[in-house]
XYZ file of C-alpha atoms in Angstrom:
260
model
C 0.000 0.000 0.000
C 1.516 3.369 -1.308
C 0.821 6.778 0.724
C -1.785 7.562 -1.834
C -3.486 4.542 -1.377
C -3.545 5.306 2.048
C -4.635 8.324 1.916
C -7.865 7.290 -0.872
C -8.324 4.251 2.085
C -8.558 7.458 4.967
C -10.843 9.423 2.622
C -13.483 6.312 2.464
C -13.244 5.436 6.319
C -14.155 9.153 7.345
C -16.892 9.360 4.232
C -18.702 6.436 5.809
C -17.311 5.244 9.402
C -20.999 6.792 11.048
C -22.909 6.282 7.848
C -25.156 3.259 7.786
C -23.068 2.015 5.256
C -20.184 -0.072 6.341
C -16.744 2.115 6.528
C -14.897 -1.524 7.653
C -16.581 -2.894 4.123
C -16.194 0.133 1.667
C -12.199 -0.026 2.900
C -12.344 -3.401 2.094
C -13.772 -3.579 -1.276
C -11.469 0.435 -2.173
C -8.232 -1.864 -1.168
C -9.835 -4.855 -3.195
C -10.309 -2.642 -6.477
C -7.004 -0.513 -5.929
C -5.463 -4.117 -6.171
C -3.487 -3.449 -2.428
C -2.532 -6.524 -0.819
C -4.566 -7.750 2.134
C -1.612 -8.138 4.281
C -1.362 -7.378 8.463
C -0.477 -4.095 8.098
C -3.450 -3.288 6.151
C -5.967 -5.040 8.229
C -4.488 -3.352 11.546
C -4.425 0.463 9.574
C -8.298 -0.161 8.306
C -8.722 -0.504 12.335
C -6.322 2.000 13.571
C -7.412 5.050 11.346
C -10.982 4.448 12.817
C -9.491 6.362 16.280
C -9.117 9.466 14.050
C -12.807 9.402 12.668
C -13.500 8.925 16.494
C -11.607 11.555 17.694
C -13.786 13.717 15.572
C -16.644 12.492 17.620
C -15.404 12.669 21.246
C -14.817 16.819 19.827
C -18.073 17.211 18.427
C -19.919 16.009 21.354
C -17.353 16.969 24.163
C -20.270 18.694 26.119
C -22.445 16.078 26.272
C -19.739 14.206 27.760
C -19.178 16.260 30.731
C -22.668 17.113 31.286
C -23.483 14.169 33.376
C -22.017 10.655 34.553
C -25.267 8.961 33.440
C -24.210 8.710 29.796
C -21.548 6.942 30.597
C -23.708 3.811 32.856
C -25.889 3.564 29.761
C -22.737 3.164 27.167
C -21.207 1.190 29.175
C -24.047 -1.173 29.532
C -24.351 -1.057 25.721
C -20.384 -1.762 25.336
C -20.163 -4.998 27.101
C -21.958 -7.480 24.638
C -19.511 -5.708 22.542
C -16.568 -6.504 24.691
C -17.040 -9.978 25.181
C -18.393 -11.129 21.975
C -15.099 -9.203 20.092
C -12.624 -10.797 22.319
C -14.289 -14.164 21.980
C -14.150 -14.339 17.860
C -11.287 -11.753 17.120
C -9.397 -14.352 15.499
C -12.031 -15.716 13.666
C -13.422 -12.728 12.611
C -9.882 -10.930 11.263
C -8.918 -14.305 9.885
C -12.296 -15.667 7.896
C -14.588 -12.458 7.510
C -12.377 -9.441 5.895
C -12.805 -10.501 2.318
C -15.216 -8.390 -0.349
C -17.579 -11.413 -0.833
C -18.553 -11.467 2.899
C -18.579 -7.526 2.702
C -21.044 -7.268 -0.571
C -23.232 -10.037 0.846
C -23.626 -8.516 4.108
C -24.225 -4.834 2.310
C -27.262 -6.871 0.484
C -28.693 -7.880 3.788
C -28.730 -4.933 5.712
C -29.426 -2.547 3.132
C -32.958 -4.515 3.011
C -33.210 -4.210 6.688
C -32.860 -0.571 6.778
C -34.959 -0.346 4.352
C -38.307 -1.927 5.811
C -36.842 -0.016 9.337
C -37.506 3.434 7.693
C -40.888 2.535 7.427
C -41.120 2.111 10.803
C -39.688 5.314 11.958
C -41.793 7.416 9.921
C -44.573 6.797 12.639
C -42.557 6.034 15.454
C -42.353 8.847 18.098
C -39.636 8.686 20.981
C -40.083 6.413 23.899
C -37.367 8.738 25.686
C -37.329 12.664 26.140
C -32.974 12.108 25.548
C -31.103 9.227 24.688
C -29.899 9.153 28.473
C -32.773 8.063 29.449
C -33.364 4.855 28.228
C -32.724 1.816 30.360
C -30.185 0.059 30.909
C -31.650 -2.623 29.459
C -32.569 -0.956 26.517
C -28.642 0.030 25.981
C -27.915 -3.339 26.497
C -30.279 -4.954 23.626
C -28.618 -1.985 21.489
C -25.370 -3.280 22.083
C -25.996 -6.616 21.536
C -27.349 -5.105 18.209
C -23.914 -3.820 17.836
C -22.720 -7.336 18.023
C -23.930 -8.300 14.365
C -21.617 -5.290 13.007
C -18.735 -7.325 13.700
C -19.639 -9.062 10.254
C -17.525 -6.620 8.195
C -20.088 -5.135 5.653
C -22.767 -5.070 8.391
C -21.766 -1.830 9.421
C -21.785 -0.802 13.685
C -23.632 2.768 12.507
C -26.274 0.640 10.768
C -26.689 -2.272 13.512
C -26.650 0.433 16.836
C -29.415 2.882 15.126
C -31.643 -0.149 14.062
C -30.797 -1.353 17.695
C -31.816 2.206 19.020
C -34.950 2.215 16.711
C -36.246 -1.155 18.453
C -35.536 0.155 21.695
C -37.655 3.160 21.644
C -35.534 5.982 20.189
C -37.062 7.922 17.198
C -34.314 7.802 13.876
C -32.407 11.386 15.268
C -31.678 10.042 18.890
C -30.940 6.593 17.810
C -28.338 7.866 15.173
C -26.839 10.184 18.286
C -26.526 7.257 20.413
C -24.625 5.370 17.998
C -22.405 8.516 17.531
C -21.400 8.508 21.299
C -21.408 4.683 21.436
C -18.614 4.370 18.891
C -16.034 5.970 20.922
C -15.756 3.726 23.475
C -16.179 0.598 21.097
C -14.516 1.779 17.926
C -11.190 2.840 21.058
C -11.267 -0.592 22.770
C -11.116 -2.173 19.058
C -8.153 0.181 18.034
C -6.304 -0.374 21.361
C -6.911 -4.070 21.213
C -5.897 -4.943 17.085
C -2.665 -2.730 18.068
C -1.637 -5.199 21.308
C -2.883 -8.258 19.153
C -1.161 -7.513 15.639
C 2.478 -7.554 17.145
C 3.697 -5.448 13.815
C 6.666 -3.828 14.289
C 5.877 -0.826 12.100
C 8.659 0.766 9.505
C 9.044 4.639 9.739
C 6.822 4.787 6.516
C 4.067 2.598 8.057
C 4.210 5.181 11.042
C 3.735 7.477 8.739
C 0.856 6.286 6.404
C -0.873 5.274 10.249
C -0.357 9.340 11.461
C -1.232 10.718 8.165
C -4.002 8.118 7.374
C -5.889 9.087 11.012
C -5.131 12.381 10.269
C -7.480 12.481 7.114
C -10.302 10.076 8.910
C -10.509 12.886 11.179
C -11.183 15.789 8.522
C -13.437 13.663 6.517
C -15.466 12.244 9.511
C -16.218 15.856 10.840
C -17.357 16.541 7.293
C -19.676 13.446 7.119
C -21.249 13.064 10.384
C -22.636 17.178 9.893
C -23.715 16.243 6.330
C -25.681 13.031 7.676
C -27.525 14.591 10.585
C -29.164 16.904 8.242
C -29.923 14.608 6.327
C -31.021 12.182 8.236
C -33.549 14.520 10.384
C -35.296 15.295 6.753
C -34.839 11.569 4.498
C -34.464 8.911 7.022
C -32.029 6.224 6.047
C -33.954 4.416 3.043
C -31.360 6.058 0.429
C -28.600 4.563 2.183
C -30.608 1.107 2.215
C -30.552 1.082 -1.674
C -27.046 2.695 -2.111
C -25.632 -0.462 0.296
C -27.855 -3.409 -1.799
C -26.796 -1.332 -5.124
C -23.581 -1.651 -4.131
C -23.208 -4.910 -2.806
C -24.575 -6.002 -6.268
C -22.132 -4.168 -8.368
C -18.835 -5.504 -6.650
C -20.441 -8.844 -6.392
C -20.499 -8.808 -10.497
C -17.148 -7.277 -10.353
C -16.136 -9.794 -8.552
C -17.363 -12.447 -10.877
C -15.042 -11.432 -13.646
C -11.853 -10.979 -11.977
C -10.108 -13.480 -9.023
C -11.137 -10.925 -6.007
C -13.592 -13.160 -4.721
């Protein structure tokens, strides 16, 4: 992977990392069609970058973290199915899962899914005055929703505001929740590749990982403003048909070349 590549690979996590989309799958299938080797290194800077598009998050919504302790009991409660599940099938997952067939299929699948949930939160009106006040048993069903985006292609954005929708919040405070739920998941899973990769990175590595995070940052703020707009006005069924159209395309790509 060149630093250009890199860079293109940055652009795409920001773009998408708190879209409904998949940011883990659209790296995958941008490295697949750039023809960049699915090596170690790769796998661990796909994860590593995502702590810039986070830190972009913890910034936007600073305030809301110091305005009370309470936020912090309900994301927690939503963070350990999380926890346990990822350090139960890391392996499995890194080793069997991060390939573009998995990734298109699984863009199919929920694309449908967020399709048919649109329709319900057209008439669905919040359970909860603020997403701190849902239960903590309601933040733990959402995190167990949050589970199912360990499936690269699934997409944790996608799987925590469908989670959110089921558990009473109407599509603006379920989309917030997965916002402020993804910095303490999307950190553990940074913190955690690093310890488990063992790389020993080159001074041009270092730099494609600074750089790389760097961009993910920029491109997240960008995105997440752009999508909350949006999102209080369309819903998500655009995104629903841009993940099945998608999935569909590369999936024919994939027939005619050996990337499958």
């Amino acid at each position: 992977m060149t630093l250009f590549q890199s860079i293109i690979i940055a652009i795409v996590e920001g773009l998408t990392e708190f879209l409904p989309v998949s940011s883990t799958g659209h790296m995958i299938l941008a490295s697949a069609a750039m023809g960049i080797h699915d090596d170690e290194f790769v796998k661990t800077f796909e994860v590593f970058i995502q702590l810039g598009a986070i830190l972009a998050i913890a910034l936007m919504y600073i305030k809301r973290f110091f305005r009370s302790l309470t936020i912090y009991y309900k994301l927690l409660a939503a963070f350990i199915p999380t926890a346990i599940v990822g350090l139960l099938a890391y392996d499995f997952i890194k080793g069997y899962l991060f390939n573009p067939v998995v990734v298109s299929v699984s863009l199919i699948l929920g694309g449908i899914i967020l399709i048919f949930i649109d329709k319900k939160v057209v008439s669905q009106k919040a359970t909860h005055v603020d997403v701190e006040d849902i239960s903590y048993k309601n933040a733990f069903f959402i995190g167990l929703f949050q589970c199912l985006s360990m499936v690269p292609g699934t997409s944790r954005a996608a799987a925590t505001i469908i989670g959110g929708v089921f558990n009473g919040l109407d599509k603006k405070q379920a989309t917030e929740f997965s916002f402020l739920l993804a910095v303490p998941t999307m950190m553990a899973a940074g913190g955690y590749d690093l310890i488990k990769s063992e790389l020993v990175f080159t001074q041009a590595q270092i730099i494609m990982l600074a750089v790389g995070s760097g961009v993910a940052f920029i491109a997240a703020w960008i995105a997440v403003k752009l999508f909350l707009k949006y999102v209080s006005s369309h819903g998500f069924t655009a995104f629903g048909w841009y993940r099945i159209v998608l999935g569909v395309l590369f999936l024919i790509f994939m027939w005619g070349t050996d990337l499958g």
